Tab-separated table of C-alpha atoms in Angstrom:
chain	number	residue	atom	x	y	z
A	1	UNK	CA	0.000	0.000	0.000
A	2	UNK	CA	1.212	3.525	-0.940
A	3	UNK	CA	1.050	6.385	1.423
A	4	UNK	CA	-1.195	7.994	-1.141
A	5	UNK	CA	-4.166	5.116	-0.566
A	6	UNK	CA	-3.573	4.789	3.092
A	7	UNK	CA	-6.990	6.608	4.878
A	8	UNK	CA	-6.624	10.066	6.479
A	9	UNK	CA	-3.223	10.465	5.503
A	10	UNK	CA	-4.068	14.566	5.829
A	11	UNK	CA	-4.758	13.833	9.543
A	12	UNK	CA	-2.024	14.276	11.826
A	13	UNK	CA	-1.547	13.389	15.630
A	14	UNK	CA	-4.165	16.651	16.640
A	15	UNK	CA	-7.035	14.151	15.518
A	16	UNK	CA	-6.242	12.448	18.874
A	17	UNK	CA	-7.250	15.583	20.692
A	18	UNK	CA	-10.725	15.828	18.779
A	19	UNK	CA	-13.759	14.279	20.648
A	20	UNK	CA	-15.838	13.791	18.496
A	21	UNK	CA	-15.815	9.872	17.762
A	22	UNK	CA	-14.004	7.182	19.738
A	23	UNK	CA	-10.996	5.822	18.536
A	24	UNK	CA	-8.186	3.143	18.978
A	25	UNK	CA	-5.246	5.257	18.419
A	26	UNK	CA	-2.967	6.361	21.017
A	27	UNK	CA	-0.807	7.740	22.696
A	28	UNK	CA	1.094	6.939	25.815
A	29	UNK	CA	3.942	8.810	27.488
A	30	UNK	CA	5.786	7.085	30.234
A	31	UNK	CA	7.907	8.432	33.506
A	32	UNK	CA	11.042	10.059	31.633
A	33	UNK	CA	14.663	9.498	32.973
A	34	UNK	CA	17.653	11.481	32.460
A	35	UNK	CA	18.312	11.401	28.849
A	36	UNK	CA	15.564	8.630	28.280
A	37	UNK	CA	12.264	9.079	26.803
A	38	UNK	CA	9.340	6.258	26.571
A	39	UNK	CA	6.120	6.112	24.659
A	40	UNK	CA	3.895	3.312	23.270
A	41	UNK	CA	1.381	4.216	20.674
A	42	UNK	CA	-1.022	2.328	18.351
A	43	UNK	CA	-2.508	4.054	15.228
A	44	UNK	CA	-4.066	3.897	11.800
A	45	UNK	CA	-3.737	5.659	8.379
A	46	UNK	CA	-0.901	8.371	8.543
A	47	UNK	CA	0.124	9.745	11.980
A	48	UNK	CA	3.514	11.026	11.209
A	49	UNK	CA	4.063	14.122	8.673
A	50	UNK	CA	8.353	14.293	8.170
A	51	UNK	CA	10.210	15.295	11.304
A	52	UNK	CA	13.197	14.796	12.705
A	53	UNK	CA	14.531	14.063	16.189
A	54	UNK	CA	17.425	14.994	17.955
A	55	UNK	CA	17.967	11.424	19.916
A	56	UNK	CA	18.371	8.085	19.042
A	57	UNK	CA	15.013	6.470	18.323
A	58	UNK	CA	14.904	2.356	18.928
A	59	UNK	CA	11.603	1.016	18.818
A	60	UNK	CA	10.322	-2.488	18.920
A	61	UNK	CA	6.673	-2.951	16.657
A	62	UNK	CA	4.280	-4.768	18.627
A	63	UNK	CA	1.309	-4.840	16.207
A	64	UNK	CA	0.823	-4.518	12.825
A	65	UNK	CA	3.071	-3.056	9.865
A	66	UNK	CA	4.646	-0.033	10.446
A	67	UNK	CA	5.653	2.061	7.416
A	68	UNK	CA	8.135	4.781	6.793
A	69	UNK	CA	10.435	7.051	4.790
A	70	UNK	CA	13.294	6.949	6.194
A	71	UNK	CA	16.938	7.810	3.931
A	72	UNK	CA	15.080	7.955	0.782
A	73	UNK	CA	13.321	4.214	1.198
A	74	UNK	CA	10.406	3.539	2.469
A	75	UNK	CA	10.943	0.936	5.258
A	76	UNK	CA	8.859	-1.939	6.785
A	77	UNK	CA	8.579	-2.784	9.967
A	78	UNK	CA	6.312	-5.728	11.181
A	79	UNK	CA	5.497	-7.194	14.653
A	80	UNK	CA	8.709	-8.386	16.438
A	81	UNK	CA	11.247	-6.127	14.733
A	82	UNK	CA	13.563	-3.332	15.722
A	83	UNK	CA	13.879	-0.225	14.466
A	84	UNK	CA	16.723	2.225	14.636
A	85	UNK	CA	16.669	5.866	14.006
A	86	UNK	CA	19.279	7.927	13.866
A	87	UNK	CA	19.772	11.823	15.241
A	88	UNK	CA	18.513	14.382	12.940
A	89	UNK	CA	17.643	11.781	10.228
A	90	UNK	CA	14.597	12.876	8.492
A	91	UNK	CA	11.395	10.317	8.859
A	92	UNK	CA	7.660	9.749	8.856
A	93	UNK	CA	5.193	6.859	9.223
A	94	UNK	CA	2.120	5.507	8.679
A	95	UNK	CA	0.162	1.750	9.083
A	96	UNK	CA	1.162	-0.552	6.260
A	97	UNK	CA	-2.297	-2.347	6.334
A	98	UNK	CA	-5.392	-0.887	7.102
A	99	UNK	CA	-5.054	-2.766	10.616
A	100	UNK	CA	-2.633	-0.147	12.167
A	101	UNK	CA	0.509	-0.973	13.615
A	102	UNK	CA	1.354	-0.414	17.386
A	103	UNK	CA	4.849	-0.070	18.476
A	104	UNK	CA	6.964	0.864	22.100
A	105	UNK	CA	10.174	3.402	21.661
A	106	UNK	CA	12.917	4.501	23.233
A	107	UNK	CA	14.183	7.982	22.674
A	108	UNK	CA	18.355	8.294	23.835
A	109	UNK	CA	19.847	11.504	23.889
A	110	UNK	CA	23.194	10.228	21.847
A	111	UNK	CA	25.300	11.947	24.987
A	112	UNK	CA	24.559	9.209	26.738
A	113	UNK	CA	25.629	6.819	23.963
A	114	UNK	CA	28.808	8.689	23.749
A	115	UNK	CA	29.130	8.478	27.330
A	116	UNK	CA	28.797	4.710	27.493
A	117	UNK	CA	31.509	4.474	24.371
A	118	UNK	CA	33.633	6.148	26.312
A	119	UNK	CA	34.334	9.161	24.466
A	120	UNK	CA	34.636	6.962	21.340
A	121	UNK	CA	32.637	7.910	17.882
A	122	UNK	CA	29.151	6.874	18.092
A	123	UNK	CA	27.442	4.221	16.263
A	124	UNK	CA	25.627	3.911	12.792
A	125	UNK	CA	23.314	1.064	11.908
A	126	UNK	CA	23.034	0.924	8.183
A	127	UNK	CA	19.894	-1.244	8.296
A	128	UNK	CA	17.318	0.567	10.446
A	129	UNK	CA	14.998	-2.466	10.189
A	130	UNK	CA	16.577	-5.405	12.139
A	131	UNK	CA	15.159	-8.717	13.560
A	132	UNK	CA	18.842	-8.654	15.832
A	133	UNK	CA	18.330	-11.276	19.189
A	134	UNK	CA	20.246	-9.337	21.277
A	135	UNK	CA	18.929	-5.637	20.342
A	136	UNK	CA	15.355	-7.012	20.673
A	137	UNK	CA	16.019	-8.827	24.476
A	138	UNK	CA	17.680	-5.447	25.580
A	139	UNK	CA	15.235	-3.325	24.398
A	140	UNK	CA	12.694	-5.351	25.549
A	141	UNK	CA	13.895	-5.818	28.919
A	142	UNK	CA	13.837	-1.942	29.168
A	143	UNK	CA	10.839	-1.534	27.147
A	144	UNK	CA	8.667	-4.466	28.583
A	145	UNK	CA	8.552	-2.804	32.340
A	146	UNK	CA	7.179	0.153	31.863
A	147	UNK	CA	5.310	1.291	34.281
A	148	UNK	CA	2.046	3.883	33.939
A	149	UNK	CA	1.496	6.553	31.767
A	150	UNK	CA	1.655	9.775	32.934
């Protein structure tokens, strides 16, 4: 499915905030920590218009396909995989079915990466879309306690 036949692709996140009808899609924000940032989310269509973030995004999808542009490619994500996003990289998303997608991320300020590499360069992944054991048990080891939304 293209982004162009994926439903209310003009909608962005403020359609969450309208109360008219009920809907499925959310938003949760969790407890942040120094440098660490937590949210879980499930939507349909076309949430995300291009941004960019200034931290490390790793994500785990828990539902569903989740679709992006992401270094000139659109990416796939499906249930089970990682994702990796880079500082400052340029991205968007949107469901890859008509089912949604759900997924839990973490957002790491990179000074913290750099911190942990002791001073050394920090690290690229050139596949953002991984099905890596050992990325998937850390993350969800952090990921899989959080605790309630705030």
């Amino acid at each position: 499915m293209t982004r162009d036949q994926i439903p209310n692709r003009q909608l962005g996140l403020e359609r969450l905030c309208k109360t008219s009808a009920p809907t499925q899609d959310h938003i949760a924000v969790f407890p942040p920590c120094h440098g660490l940032e937590r949210f879980e989310a499930f939507f349909h269509g076309h949430p995300y218009a291009p941004h960019r973030h200034d931290t490390y995004g790793l994500g785990i999808t828990t539902r569903g396909v989740q679709s992006f542009g992401y270094r000139g490619e659109t990416r796939h994500s499906l249930a089970g995989q990682i994702y990796v996003l880079h500082p400052d990289e340029l991205h968007d998303g949107w469901a890859g079915t008509s089912d949604g997608f759900g997924y839990r991320i973490l957002h790491l300020d990179p000074s913290l990466v750099h911190q942990a590499l002791n001073g050394r360069a920090l690290p690229f992944v050139s596949r953002p879309v991984t099905d890596n054991p050992r990325l998937r048990r850390a993350l969800n080891a952090f990921l899989g306690h959080m605790s309630e939304p705030i």
